[in-house]
CSV table of C-alpha atoms and ligand atoms in Angstrom, one decimal:
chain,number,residue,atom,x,y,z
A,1,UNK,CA,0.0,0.0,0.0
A,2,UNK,CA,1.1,3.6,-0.8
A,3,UNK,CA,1.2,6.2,1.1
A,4,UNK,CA,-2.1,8.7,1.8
A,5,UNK,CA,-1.8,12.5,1.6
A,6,UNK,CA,-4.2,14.2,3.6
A,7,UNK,CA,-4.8,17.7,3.4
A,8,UNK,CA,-6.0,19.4,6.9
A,9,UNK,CA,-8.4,22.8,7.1
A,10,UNK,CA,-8.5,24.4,10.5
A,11,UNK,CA,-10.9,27.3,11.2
A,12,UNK,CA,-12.3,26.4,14.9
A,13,UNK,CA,-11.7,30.4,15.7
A,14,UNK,CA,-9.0,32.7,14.6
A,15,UNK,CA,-7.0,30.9,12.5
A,16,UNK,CA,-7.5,29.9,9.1
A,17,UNK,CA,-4.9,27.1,8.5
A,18,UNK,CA,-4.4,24.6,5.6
A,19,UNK,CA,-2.4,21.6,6.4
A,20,UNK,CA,-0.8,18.3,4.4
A,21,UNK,CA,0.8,15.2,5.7
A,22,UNK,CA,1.6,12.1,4.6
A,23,UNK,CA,1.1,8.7,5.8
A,24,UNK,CA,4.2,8.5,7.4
A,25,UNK,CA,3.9,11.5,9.4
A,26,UNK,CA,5.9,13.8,6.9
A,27,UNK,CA,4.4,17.8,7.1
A,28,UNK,CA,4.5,18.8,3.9
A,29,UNK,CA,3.0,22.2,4.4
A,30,UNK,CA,1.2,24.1,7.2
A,31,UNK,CA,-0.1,27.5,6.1
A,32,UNK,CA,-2.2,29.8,8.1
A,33,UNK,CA,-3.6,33.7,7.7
A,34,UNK,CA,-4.7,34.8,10.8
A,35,UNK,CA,-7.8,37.1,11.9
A,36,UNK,CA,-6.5,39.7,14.3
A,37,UNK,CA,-8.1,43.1,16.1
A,38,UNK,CA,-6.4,45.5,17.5
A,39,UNK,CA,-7.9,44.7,21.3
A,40,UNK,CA,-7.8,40.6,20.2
A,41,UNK,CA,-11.4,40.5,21.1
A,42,UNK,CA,-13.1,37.9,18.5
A,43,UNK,CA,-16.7,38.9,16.8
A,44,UNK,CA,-17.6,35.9,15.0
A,45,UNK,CA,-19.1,37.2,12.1
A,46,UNK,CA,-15.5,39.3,11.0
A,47,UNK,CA,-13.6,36.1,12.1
A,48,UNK,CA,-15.8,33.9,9.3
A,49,UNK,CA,-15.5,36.9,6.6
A,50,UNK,CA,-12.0,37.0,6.7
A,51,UNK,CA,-11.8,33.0,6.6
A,52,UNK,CA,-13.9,33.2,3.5
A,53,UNK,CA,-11.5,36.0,2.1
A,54,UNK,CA,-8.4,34.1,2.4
A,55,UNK,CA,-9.4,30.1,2.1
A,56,UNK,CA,-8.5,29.8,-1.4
A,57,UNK,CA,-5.2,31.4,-1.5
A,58,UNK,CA,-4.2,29.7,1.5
A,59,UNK,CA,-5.2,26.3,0.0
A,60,UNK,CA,-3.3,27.9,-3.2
A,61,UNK,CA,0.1,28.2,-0.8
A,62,UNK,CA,-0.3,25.0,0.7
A,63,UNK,CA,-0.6,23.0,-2.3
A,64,UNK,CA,2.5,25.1,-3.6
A,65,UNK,CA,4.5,24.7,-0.1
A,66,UNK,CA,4.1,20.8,-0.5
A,67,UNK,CA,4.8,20.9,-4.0
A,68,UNK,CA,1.8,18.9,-5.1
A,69,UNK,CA,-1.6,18.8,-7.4
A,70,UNK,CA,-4.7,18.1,-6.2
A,71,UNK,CA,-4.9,14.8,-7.5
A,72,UNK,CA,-2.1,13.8,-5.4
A,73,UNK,CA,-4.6,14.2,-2.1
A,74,UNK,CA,-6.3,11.0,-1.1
A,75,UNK,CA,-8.4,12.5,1.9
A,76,UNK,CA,-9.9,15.6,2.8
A,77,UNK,CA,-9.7,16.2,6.9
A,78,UNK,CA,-11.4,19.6,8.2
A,79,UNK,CA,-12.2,21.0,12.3
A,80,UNK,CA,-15.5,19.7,12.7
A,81,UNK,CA,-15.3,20.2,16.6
A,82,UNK,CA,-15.6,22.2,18.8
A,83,UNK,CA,-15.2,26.1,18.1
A,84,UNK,CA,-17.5,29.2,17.0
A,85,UNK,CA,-20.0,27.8,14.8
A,86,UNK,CA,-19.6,31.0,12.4
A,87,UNK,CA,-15.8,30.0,11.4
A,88,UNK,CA,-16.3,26.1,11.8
A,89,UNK,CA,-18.7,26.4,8.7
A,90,UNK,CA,-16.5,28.1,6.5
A,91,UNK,CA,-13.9,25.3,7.2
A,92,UNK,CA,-16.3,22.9,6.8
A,93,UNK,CA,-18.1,24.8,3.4
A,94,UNK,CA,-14.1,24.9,1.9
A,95,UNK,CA,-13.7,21.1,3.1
A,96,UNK,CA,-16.7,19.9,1.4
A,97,UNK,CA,-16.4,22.3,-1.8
A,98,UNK,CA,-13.1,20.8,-1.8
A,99,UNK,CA,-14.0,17.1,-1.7
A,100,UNK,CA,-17.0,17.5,-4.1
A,101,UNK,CA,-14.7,19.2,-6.7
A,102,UNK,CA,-11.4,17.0,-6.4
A,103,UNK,CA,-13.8,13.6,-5.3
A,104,UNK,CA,-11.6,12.4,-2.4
A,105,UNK,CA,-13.3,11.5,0.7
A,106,UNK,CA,-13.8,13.5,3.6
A,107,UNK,CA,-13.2,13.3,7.6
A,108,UNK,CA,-14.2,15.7,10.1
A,109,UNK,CA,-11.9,15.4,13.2
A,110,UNK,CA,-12.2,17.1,16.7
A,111,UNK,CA,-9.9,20.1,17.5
A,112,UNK,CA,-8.8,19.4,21.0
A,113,UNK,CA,-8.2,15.4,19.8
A,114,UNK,CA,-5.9,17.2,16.9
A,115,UNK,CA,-3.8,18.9,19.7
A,116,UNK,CA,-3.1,15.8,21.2
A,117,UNK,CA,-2.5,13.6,18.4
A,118,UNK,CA,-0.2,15.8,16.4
A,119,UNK,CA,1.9,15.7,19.4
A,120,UNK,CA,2.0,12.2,20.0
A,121,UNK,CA,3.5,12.0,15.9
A,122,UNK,CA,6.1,15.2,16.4
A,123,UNK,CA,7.4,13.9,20.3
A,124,UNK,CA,8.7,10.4,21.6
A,125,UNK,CA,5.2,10.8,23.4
A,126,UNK,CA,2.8,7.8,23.2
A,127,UNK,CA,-0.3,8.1,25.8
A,128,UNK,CA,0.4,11.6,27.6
A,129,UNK,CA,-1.7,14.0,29.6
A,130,UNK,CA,-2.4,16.5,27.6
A,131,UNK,CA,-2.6,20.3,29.1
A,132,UNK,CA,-4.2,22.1,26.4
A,133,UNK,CA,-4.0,26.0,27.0
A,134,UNK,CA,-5.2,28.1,24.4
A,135,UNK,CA,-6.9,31.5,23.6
A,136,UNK,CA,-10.7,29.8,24.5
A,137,UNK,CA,-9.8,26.3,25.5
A,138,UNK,CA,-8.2,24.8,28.8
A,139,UNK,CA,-8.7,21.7,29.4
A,140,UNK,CA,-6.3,18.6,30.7
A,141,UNK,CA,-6.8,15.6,28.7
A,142,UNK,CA,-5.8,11.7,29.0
A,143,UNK,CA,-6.8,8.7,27.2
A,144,UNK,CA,-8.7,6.0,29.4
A,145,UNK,CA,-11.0,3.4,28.9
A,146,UNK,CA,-11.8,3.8,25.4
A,147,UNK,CA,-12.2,7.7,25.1
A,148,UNK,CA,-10.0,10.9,25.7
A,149,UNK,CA,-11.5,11.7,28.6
A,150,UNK,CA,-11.6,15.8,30.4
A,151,UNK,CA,-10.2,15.2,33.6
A,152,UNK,CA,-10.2,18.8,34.4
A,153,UNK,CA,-10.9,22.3,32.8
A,154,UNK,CA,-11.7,26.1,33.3
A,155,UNK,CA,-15.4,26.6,34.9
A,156,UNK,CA,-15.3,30.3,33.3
A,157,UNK,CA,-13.1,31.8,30.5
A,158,UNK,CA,-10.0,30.2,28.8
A,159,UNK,CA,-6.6,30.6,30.3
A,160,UNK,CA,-5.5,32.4,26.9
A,161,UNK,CA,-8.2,35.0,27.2
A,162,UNK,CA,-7.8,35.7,30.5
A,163,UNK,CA,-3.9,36.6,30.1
A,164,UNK,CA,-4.6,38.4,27.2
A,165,UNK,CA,-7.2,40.6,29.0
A,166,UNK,CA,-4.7,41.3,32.0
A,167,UNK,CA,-2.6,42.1,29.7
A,168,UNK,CA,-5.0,44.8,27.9
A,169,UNK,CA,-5.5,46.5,31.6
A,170,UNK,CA,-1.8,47.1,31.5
A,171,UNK,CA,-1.4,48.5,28.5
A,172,UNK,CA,0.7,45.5,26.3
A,173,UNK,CA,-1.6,45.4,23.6
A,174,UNK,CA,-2.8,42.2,21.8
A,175,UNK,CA,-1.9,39.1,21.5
A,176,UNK,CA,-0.4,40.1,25.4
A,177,UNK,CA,0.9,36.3,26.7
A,178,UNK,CA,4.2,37.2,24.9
A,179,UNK,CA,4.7,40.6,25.8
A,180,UNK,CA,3.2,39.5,30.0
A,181,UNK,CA,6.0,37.1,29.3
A,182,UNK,CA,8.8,39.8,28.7
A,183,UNK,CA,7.7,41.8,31.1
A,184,UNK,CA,7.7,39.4,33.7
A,185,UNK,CA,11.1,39.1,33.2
A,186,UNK,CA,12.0,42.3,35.3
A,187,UNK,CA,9.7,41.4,38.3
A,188,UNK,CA,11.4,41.6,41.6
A,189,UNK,CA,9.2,40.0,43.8
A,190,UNK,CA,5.7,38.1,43.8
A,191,UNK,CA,2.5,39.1,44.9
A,192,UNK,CA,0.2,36.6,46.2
A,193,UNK,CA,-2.9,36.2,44.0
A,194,UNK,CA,-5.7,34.5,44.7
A,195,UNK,CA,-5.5,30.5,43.7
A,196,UNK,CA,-8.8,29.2,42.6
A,197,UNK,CA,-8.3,25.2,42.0
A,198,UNK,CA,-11.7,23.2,42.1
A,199,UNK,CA,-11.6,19.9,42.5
A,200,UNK,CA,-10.1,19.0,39.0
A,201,UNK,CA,-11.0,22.7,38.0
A,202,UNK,CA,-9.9,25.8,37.7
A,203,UNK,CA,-11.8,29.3,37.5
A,204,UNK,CA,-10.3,32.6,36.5
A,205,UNK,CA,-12.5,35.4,36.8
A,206,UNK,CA,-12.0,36.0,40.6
A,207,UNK,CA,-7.8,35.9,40.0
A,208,UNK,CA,-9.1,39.4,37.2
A,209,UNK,CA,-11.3,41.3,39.4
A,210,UNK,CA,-8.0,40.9,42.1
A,211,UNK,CA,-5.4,41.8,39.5
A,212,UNK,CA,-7.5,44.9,38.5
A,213,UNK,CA,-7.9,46.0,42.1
A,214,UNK,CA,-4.0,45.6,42.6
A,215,UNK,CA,-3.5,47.5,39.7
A,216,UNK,CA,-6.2,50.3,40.4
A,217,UNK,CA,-4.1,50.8,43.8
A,218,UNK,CA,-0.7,52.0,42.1
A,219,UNK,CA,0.8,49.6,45.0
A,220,UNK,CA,2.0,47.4,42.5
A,221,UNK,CA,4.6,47.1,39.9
A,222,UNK,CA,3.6,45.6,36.8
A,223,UNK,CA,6.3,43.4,36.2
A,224,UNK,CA,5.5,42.0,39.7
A,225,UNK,CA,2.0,41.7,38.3
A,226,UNK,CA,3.0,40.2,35.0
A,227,UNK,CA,5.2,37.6,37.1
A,228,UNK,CA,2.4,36.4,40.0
A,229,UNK,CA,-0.1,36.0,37.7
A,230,UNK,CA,1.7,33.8,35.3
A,231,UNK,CA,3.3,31.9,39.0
A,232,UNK,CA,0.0,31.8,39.6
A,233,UNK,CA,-2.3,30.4,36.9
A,234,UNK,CA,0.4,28.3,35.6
A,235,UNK,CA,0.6,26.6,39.0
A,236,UNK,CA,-2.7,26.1,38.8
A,237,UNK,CA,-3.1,24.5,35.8
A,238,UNK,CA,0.3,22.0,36.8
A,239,UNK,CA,-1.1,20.9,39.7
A,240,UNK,CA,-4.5,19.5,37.9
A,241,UNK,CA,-2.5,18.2,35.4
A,242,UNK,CA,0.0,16.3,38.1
A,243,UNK,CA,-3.2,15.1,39.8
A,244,UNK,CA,-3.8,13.4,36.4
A,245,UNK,CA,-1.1,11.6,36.1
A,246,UNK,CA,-1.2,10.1,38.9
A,247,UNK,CA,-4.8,8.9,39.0
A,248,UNK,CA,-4.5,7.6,35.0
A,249,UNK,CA,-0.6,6.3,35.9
A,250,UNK,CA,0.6,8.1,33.0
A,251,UNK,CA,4.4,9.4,32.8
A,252,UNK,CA,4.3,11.8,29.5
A,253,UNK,CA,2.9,15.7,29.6
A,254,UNK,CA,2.3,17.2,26.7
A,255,UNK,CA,1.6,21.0,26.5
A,256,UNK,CA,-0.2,22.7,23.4
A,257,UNK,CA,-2.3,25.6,22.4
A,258,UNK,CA,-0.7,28.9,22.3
A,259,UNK,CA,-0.1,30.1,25.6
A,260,UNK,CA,2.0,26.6,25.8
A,261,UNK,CA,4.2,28.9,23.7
A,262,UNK,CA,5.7,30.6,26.9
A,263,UNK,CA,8.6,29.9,28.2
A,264,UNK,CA,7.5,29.9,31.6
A,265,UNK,CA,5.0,27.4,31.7
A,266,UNK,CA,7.3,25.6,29.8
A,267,UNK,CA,10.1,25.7,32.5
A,268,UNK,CA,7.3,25.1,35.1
A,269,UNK,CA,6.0,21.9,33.6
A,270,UNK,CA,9.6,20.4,33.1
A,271,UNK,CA,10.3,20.7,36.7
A,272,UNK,CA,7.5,19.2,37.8
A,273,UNK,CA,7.7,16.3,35.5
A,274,UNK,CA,11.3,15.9,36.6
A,275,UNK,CA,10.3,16.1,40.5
A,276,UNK,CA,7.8,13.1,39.7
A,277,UNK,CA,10.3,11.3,37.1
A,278,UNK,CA,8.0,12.2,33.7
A,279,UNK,CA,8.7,13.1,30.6
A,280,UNK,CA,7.8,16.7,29.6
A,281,UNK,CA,7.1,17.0,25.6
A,282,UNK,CA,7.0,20.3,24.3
A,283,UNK,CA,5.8,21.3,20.5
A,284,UNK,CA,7.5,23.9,18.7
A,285,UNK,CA,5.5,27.3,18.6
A,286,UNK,CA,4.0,26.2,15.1
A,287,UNK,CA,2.8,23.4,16.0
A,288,UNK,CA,0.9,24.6,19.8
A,289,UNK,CA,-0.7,26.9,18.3
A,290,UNK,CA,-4.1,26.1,15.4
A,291,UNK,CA,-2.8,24.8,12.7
A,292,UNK,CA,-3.7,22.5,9.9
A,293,UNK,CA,-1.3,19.8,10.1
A,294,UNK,CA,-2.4,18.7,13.0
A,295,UNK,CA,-6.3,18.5,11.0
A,296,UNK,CA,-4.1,16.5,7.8
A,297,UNK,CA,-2.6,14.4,10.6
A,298,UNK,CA,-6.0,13.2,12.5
A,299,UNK,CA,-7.6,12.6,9.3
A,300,UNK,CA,-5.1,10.4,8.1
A,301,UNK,CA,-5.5,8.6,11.4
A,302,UNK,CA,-9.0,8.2,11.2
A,303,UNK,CA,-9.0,7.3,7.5
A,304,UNK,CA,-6.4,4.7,7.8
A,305,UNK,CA,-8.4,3.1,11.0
A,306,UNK,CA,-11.6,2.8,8.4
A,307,UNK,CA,-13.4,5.8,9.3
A,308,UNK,CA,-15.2,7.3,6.4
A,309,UNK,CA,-18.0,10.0,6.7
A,310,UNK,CA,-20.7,10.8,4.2
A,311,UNK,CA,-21.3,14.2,3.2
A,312,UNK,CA,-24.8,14.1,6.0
A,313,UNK,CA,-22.4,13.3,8.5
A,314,UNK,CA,-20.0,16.7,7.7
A,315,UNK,CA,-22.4,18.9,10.0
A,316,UNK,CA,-20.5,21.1,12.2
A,317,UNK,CA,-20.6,20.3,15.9
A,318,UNK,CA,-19.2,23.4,17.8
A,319,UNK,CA,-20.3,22.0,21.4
A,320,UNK,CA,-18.5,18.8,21.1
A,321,UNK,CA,-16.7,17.6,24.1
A,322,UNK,CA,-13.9,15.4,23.2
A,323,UNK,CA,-15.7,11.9,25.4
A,324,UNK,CA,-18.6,12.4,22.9
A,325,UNK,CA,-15.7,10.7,20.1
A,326,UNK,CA,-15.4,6.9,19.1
A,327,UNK,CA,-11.8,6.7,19.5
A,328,UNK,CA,-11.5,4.2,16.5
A,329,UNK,CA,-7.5,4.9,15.8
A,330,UNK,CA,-5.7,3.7,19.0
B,401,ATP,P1,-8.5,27.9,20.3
B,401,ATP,O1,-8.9,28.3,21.6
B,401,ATP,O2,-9.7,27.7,19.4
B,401,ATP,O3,-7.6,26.7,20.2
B,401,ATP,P2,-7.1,30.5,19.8
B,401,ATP,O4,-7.1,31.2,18.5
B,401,ATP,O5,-7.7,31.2,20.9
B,401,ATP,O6,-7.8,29.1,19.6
B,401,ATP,P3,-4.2,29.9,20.1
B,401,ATP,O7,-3.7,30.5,18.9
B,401,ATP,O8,-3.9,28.4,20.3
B,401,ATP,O9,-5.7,30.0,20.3
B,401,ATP,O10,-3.7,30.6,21.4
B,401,ATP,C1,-3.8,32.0,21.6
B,401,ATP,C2,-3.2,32.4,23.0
B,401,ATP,O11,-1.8,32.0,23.0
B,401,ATP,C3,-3.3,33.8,23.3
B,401,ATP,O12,-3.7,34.0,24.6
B,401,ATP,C4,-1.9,34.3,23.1
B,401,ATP,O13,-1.5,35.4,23.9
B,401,ATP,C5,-1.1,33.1,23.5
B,401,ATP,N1,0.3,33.0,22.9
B,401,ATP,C6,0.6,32.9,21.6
B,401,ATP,N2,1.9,32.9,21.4
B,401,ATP,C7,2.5,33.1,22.6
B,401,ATP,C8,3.8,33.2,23.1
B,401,ATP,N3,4.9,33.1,22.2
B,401,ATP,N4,4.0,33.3,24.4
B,401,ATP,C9,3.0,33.4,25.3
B,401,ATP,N5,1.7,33.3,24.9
B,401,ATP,C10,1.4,33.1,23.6
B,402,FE2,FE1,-6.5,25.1,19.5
């Protein structure tokens, strides 16, 4: 048997991204053209207009990155799950356009899944805890009995969004987790925050109303700010994902989405994985954040364990939880 090229469209929120891999876990391209505001705030509508704008010519560059024709695709993988149902559809209207026209088959895969198993293919990773951290999503995630299960996740706003809004109250602009990152790099000392850990969960909201107050006082630096918060949060988010490990026995984390860009959490999680004797696998910056190789990748996956879809079944399914998914591929 040759190999399958798939080719991957993500559009779950900001990102518009077009994808291809191969069978044997060669990336041939991964293209993206992102939908940004000046504040970062998201409206959904302008987020799927500007998708619609640029989906061709970033299917164009793809293509021309991987140096192939569309004959040479054998599957076509899109986001079905979970996202804003305004830029999920233009995904899945470009997927299904794209399928019709070229007649290859089609596979909708599930965002968060994606995450997971494009790290498992770039790391020596196998069955990790996965602590996804992105702009709307956090969520730690392990494979048991069957399913990749939630084992814990925000009860309010996504990590991402909450940084980035702290980091609008101080002035950094947008996207602010890389600038709250520099700037924590000239804090002196920290400031106790307030830790909000839930059971498995974690909440965020209470942790903004403090920072604001703080910062409404003028008692503060912001560096120190910049550096609690992050000590903070990120502590947060280790510990559920330590408690995780533990219960499912697993000895592999795995960071991604795009606040598992910073360098801090990074260092954080590597410490805590060596305290407990894990492995820590991190992504490089293309690959945490959206991005369509990871779509190509699941597709392939999914195609090569039997799964086919018929066009009925391409619906979009923005409130998908990742246990709702027959895990077919494992
Ligand atoms: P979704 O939640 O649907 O996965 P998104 O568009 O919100 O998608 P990402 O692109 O994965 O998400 O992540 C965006 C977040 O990542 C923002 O909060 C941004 O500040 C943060 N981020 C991106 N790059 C860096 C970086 N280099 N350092 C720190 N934070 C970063
Ligand atoms: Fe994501």
């Amino acid at each position: 048997m040759g190999k399958d090229i798939s080719i991957g469209i993500e559009s779950t929120a900001h990102t518009f991204g077009v994808g291809i891999a191969d069978s044997e876990g060669r990336l041939l391209a991964n293209v993206k053209d992102s939908y940004t505001t000046e504040s970062g705030g998201i409206v959904p509508a302008q987020a799927a207009e500007h998708h619609v704008k640029v989906c061709s010519q970033v299917v164009k560059d793809a293509l021309k990155t991987a140096g192939i024709n569309p004959q040479d695709i054998d599957i076509v993988a899109f986001s079905q799950s979970p996202g804003l149902g305004h830029t999920l559809r233009i995904g899945a209207m470009a997927a299904r356009s794209l399928s019709a026209l070229w007649k290859k088959p089609i596979i909708g895969v599930n965002h968060c899944i994606a995450h997971l198993e494009i790290g498992n293919m770039l790391t020596d990773c196998t069955d990790p805890v996965l602590l996804y951290v992105s702009g709307a999503n956090t969520q730690v995630i392990a494979y048991e009995g069957g399913k990749y299960r939630i084992f814990g996740e925000s009860l309010d706003g996504g990590i991402g969004n909450f940084l980035d809004s702290f980091a609008r109250e101080l002035g950094l602009g947008f996207p602010g987790g890389p600038k709250l990152y520099e700037l924590s790099l000239k804090a002196k000392s920290f400031i106790e925050l307030p830790y909000v850990v839930k059971g498995m969960d974690v909440s965020f909201g209470g942790i903004l109303t403090n920072l604001k107050q703080k910062l409404a006082s003028g008692k503060y630096s912001k560096a120190d700010l910049a550096y609690s918060v992050q000590e903070t949060v990120f502590a947060m988010m280790l510990e559920v994902s330590e408690r995780a490990m533990a219960h499912c026995n697993k000895e592999e984390l795995l960071l991604g989405g795009g606040v598992a860009c910073n360098k801090r959490l990074q260092e954080m999680a590597k410490n805590m994985c060596g305290e407990r004797g894990s492995r820590c696998c991190i992504l490089s910056n293309e690959f945490n954040v959206d991005n369509g190789a990871m779509i190509a990748w699941l597709g392939l996956l999914e195609y090569n364990a039997g799964v086919r879809m018929k066009l009925e079944d391409t619906d979009i399914r923005p409130y998908e939880r990742t246990d709702d998914v027959d895990v077919t591929w494992r």
